[in-house]
Short mmCIF file of C-alpha atoms in Angstrom, two decimals:
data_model
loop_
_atom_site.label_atom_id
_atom_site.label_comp_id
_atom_site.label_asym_id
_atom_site.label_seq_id
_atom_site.Cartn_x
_atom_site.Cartn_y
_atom_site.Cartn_z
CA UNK M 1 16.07 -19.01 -17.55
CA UNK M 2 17.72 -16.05 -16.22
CA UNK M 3 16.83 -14.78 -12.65
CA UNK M 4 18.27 -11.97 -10.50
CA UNK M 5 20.49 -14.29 -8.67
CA UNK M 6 21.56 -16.47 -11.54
CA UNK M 7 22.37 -16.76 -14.89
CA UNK M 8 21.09 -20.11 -16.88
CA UNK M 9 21.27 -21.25 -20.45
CA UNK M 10 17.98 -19.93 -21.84
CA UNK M 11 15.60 -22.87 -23.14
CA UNK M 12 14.40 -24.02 -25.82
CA UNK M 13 10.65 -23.44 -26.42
CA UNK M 14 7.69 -23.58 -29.33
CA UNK M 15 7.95 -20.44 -31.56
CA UNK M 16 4.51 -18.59 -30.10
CA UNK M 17 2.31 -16.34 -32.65
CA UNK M 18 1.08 -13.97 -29.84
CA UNK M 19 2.13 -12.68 -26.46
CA UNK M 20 0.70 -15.25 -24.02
CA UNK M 21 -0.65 -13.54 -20.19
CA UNK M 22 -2.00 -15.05 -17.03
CA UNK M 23 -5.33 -14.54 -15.78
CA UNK M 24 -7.49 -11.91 -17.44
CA UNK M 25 -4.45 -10.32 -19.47
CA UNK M 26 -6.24 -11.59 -22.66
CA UNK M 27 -6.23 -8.87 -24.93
CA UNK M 28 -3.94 -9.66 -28.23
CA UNK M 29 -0.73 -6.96 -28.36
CA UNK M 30 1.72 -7.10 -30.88
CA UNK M 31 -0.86 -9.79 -33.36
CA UNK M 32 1.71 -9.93 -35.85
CA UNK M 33 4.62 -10.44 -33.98
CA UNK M 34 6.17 -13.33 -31.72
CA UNK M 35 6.54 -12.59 -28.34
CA UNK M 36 10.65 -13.11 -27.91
CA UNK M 37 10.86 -13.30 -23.60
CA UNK M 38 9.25 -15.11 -21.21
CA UNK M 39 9.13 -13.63 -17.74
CA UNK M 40 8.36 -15.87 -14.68
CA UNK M 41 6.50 -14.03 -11.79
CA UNK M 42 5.46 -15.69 -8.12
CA UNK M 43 5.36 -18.56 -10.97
CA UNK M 44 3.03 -17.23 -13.61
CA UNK M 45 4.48 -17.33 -16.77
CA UNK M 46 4.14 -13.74 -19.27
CA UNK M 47 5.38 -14.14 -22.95
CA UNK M 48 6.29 -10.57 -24.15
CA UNK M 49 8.14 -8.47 -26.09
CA UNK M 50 11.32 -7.25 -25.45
CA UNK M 51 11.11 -3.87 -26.84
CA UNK M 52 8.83 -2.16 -25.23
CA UNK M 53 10.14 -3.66 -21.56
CA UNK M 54 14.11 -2.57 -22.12
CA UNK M 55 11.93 1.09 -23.25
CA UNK M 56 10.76 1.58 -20.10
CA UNK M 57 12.37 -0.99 -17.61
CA UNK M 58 16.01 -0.18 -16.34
CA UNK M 59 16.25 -3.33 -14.71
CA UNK M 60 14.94 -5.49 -17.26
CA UNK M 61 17.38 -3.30 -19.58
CA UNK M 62 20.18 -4.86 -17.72
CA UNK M 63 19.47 -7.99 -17.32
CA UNK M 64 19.12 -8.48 -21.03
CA UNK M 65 21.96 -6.74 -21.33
CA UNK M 66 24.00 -8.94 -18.60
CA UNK M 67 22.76 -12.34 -19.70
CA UNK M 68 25.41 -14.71 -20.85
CA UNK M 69 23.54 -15.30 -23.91
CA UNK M 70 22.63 -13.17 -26.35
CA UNK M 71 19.58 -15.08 -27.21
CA UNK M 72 18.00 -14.58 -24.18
CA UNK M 73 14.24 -15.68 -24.18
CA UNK M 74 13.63 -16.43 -20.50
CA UNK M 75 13.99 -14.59 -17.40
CA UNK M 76 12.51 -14.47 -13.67
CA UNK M 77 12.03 -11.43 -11.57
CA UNK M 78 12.04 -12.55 -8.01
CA UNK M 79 9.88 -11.23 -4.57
CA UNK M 80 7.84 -8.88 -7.00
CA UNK M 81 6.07 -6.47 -4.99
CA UNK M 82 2.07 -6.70 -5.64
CA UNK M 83 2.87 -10.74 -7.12
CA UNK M 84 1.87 -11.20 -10.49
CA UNK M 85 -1.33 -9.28 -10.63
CA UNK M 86 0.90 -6.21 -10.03
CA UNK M 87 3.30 -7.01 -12.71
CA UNK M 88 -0.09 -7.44 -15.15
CA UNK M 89 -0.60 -3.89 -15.01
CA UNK M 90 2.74 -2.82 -15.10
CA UNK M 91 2.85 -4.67 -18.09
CA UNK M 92 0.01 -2.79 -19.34
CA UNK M 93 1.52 0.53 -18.75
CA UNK M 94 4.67 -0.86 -21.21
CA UNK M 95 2.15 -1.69 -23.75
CA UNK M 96 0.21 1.09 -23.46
CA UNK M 97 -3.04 -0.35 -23.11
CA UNK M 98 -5.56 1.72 -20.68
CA UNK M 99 -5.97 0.73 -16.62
CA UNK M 100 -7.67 2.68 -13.88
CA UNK M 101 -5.17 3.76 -11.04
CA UNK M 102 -7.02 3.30 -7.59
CA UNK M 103 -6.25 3.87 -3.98
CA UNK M 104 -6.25 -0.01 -3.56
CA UNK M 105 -3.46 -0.20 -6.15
CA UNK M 106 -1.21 2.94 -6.47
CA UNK M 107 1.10 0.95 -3.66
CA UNK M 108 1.32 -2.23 -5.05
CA UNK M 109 1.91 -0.33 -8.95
CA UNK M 110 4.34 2.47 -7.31
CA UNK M 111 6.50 -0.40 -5.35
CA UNK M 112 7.08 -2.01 -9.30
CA UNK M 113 7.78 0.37 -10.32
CA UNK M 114 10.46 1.24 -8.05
CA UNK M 115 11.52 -2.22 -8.26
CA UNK M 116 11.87 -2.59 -12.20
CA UNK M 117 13.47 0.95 -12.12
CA UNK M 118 10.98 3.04 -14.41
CA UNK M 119 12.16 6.03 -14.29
CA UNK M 120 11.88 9.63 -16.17
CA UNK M 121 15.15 8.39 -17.39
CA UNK M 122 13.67 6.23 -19.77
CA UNK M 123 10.97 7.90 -20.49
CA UNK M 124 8.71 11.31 -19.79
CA UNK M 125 5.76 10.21 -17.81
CA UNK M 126 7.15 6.39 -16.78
CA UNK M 127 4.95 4.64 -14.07
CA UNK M 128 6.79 5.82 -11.03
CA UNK M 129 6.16 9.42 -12.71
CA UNK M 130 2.24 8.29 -13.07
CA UNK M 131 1.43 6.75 -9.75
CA UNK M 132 3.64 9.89 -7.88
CA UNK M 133 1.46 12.19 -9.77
CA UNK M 134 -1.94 10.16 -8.69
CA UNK M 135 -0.81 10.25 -4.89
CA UNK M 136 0.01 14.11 -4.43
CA UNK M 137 -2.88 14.99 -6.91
CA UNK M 138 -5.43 12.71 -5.49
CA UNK M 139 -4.56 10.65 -2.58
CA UNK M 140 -2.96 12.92 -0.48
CA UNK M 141 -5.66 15.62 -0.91
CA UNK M 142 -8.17 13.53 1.02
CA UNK M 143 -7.72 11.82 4.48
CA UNK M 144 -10.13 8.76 3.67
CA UNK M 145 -8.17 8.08 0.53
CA UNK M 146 -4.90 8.29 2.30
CA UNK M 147 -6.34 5.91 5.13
CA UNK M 148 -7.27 3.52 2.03
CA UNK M 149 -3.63 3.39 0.81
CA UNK M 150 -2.00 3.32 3.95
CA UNK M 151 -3.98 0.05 4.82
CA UNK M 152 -2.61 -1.32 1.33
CA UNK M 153 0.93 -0.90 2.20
CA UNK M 154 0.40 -4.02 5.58
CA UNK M 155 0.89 -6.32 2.69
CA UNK M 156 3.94 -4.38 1.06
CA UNK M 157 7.73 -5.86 1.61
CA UNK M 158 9.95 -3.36 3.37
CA UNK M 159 10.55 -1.31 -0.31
CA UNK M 160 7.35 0.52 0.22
CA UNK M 161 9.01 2.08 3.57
CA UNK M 162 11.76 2.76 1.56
CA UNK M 163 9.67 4.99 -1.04
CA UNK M 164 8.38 6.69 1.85
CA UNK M 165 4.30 5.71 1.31
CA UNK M 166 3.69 5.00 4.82
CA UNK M 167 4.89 8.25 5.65
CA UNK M 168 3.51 10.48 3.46
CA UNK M 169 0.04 8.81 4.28
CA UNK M 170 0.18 9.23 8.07
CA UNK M 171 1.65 12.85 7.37
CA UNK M 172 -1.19 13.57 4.86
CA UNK M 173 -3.99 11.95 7.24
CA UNK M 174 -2.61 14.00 10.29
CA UNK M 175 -2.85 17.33 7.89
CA UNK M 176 -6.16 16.76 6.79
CA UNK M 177 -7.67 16.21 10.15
CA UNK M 178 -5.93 19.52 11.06
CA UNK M 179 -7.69 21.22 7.74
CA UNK M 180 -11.06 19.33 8.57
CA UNK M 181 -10.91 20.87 12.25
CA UNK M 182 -10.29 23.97 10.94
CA UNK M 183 -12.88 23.74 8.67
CA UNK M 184 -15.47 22.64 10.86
CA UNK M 185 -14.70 25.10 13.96
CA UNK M 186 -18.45 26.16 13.51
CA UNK M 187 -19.83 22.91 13.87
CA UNK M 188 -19.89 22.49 17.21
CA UNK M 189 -22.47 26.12 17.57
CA UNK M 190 -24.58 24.56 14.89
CA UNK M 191 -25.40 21.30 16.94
CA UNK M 192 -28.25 21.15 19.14
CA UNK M 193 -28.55 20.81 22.71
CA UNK M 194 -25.66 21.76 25.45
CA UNK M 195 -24.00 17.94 25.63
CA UNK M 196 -20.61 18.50 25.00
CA UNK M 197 -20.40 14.85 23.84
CA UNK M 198 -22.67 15.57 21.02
CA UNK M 199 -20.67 18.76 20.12
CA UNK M 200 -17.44 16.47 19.59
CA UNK M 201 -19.45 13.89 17.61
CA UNK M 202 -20.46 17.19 14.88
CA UNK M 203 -16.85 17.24 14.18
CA UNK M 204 -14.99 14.11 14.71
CA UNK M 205 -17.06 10.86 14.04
CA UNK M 206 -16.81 10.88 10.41
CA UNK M 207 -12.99 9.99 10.42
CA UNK M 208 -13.08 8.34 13.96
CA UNK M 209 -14.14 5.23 12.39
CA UNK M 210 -12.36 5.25 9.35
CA UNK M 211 -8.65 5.13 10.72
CA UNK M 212 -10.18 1.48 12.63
CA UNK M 213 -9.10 -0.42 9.78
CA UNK M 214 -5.65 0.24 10.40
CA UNK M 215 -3.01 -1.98 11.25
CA UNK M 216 -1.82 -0.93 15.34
CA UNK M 217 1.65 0.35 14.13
CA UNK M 218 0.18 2.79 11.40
CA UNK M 219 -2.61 3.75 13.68
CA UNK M 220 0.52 4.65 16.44
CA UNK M 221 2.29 6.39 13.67
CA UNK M 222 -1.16 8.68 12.83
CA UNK M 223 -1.74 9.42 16.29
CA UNK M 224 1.69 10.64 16.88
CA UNK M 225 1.59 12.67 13.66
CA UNK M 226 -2.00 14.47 15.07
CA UNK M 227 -0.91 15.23 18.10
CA UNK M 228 2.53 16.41 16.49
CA UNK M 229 0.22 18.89 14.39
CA UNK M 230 -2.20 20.21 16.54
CA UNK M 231 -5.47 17.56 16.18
CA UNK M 232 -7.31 17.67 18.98
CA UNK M 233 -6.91 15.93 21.78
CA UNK M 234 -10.41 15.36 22.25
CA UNK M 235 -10.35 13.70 18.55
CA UNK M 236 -7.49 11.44 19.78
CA UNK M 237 -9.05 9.91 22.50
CA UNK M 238 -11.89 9.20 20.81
CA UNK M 239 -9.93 7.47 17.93
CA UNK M 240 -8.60 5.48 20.76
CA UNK M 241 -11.42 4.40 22.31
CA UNK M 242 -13.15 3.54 18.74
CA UNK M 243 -9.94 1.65 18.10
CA UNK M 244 -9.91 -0.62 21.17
CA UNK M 245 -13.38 -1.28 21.13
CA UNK M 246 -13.30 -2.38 17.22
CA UNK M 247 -10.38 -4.33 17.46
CA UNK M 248 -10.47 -6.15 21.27
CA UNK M 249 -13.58 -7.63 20.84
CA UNK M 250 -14.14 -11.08 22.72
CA UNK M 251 -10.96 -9.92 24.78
CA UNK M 252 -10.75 -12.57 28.15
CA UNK M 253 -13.72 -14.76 26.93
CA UNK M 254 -11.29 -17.80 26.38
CA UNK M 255 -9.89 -17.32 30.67
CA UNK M 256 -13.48 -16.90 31.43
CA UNK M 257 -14.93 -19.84 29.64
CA UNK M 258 -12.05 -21.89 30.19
CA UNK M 259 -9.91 -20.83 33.57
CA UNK M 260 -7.16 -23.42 32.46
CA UNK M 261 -6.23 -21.10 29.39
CA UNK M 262 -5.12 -18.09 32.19
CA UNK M 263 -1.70 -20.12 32.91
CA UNK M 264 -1.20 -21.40 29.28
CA UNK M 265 1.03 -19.98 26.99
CA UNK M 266 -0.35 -16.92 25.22
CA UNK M 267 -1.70 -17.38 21.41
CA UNK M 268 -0.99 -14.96 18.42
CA UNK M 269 -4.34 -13.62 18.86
CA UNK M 270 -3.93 -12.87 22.26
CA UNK M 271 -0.26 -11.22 22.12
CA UNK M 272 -1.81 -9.27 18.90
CA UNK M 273 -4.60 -8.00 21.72
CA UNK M 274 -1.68 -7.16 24.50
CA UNK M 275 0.18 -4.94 21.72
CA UNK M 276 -2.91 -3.20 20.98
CA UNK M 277 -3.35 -2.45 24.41
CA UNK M 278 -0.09 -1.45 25.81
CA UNK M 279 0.23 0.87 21.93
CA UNK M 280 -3.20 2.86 23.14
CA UNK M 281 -2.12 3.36 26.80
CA UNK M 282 1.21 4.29 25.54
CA UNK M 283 -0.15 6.69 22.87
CA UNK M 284 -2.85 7.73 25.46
CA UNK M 285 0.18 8.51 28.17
CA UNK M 286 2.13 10.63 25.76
CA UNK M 287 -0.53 12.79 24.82
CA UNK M 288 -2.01 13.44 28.16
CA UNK M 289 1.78 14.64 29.00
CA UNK M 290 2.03 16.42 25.72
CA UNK M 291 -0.87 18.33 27.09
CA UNK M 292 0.22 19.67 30.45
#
C-alpha cells in the first residue's frame, strides 16, 4: 500500500468484478469493469477506479504518478477531513452519481476537496468549484444557514481555517444581522405596548437563540464582527445573556452540594464554564468601551 508518508510494494489481492464501498455506497459503477485501486480511509477500505480519480484529483494524480510501482493497486490517504463518510461523497462527485449539498456538509465536502486538490485545473465545475458556489449562493445569503455551517467547522482540522470558512461565516452572520436590523427598523413602532424590552424582543429574538449553539470562540469571533459592523448593542447583550444562561447551566451546584470540591482541582467542565465566562465579560467590556 502506498500512503502519503510512504511508499510500499503494492499487494497482491483477488481480481474484484465491481467497485466495492463502505457503508451505504452500494450502488454498482463501472458493472463491467474491475475496480484497479484500493484506497484506505480512517480504515475503510474503497475499491475504485483509477480514471475517473487522477480526472479530477491532483493529489491522487501524483501519487499514482510517484509510486515506485507502476502497478499500483493500493493506496491510503491519511487525516481525511470529514473521515470516510466525507470521502463517500467525494467519491460520488468523481463518479458522477447525484448527492444533495447541505449546510451540515458543504465543510466537511469543501475541506476534501481542498485536501485531494480538485481544482478548475482539472476540470470546469470540480468540487471545490461546487461547494464555493453553494456557500456564496446559498449559505452566505442567510444568517441561520451560516450559523449551521459555522457550528460544522468545531469538528474540522486546522485546513478549514486555512480555506477561510470560519471567517466568511462570522463575516456573513455579522452582515446579515446588520441587513435584518435594517430591515426591521419598523418593528419596534409595530409592537404593542410602551416596554422597551418588548420592542427589542420584535427585532432581535429570532437570531438571539440561534447563535447559542456555537462553540465560545466562534461566538467571540461573531460578536466582535457585529459590533465591528454596526449590530446593535442592545442585540449584543442580549446574545450574551442568552449565551451564558444556555450554556452555564448547573454552574456551582457541585461546591454547593459538595463544599470539598471548592479546593479541588478544577474539571474540564468547569474550566470550559470559567472560559465562557471570562469570553462574555471580556466581549461585554469591549463593547461597552466601543460605545463611549
Amino acid at each position: 500500500m502506498v500512503s502519503e508518508n510512504s511508499s510500499l510494494s503494492s499487494s497482491k489481492r483477488s481480481p474484484a468484478t465491481t467497485p466495492r464501498f463502505c457503508n451505504s455506497f452500494t450502488t454498482r459503477i463501472f458493472a463491467d469493469v474491475a475496480g484497479d485501486i484500493t484506497i484506505v480511509v480512517d480504515g475503510e477500505s474503497f475499491l475504485l477506479h483509477k480514471f475517473p480519480l487522477v480526472t479530477l484529483s491532483g493529489k491522487i494524480r501524483r501519487m499514482v504518478a510517484d509510486a515506485k510501482v507502476s502497478n499500483l493497486s493500493s493506496l491510503e490517504l491519511l487525516n481525511f477531513p470529514g473521515g470516510h463518510q466525507t470521502f463517500e461523497l467525494a467519491m460520488k462527485f468523481c463518479y458522477g452519481m447525484n448527492f444533495e449539498v447541505t449546510t451540515f456538509n458543504v465543510a466537511r465536502l469543501r475541506c476534501a476537496a481542498e485536501y485531494l486538490e480538485m481544482t478548475e485545473e482539472y476540470r470546469d465545475q470540480n468540487l471545490i468549484s461546487r461547494t464555493e458556489s453553494y456557500l456564496k449562493d446559498i449559505v452566505f445569503q442567510d444568517l441561520q444557514k451560516s450559523v449551521e455551517v459555522l457550528s460544522t467547522c468545531e469538528m474540522l482540522p486546522p485546513l478549514v481555517e486555512q480555506i477561510e470558512i470560519p471567517s466568511r461565516c462570522v463575516e456573513s452572520i455579522a452582515m446579515n444581522a446588520c441587513k435584518e436590523q435594517l430591515a426591521s427598523g419598523l418593528s419596534r413602532l409595530e409592537c404593542n405596548g410602551d416596554s422597551r424590552e418588548l420592542k427589542e424582543d420584535c427585532v432581535i429574538a429570532w437570531w438571539v437563540e440561534d447563535l447559542s449553539v456555537l462553540r465560545i470562540d466562534f461566538f467571540q469571533r461573531v460578536m466582535s464582527a457585529m459590533g465591528r459592523m454596526g449590530v446593535r448593542s442592545e442585540s449584543i447583550i442580549a446574545s450574551l445573556m442568552h449565551y451564558a444562561q444556555s450554556s452555564l447551566k448547573g454552574i456551582g451546584k457541585s461546591q454547593f452540594l459538595n463544599p470539598s470540591r471548592a479546593n479541588s482541582s478544577p474539571t474540564t467542565m468547569e474550566l470550559d464554564q470559567r472560559n465562557i465566562v471570562e469570553t462574555i465579560f471580556h466581549v461585554g467590556l469591549n463593547l461597552k468601551g466601543g460605545s463611549r
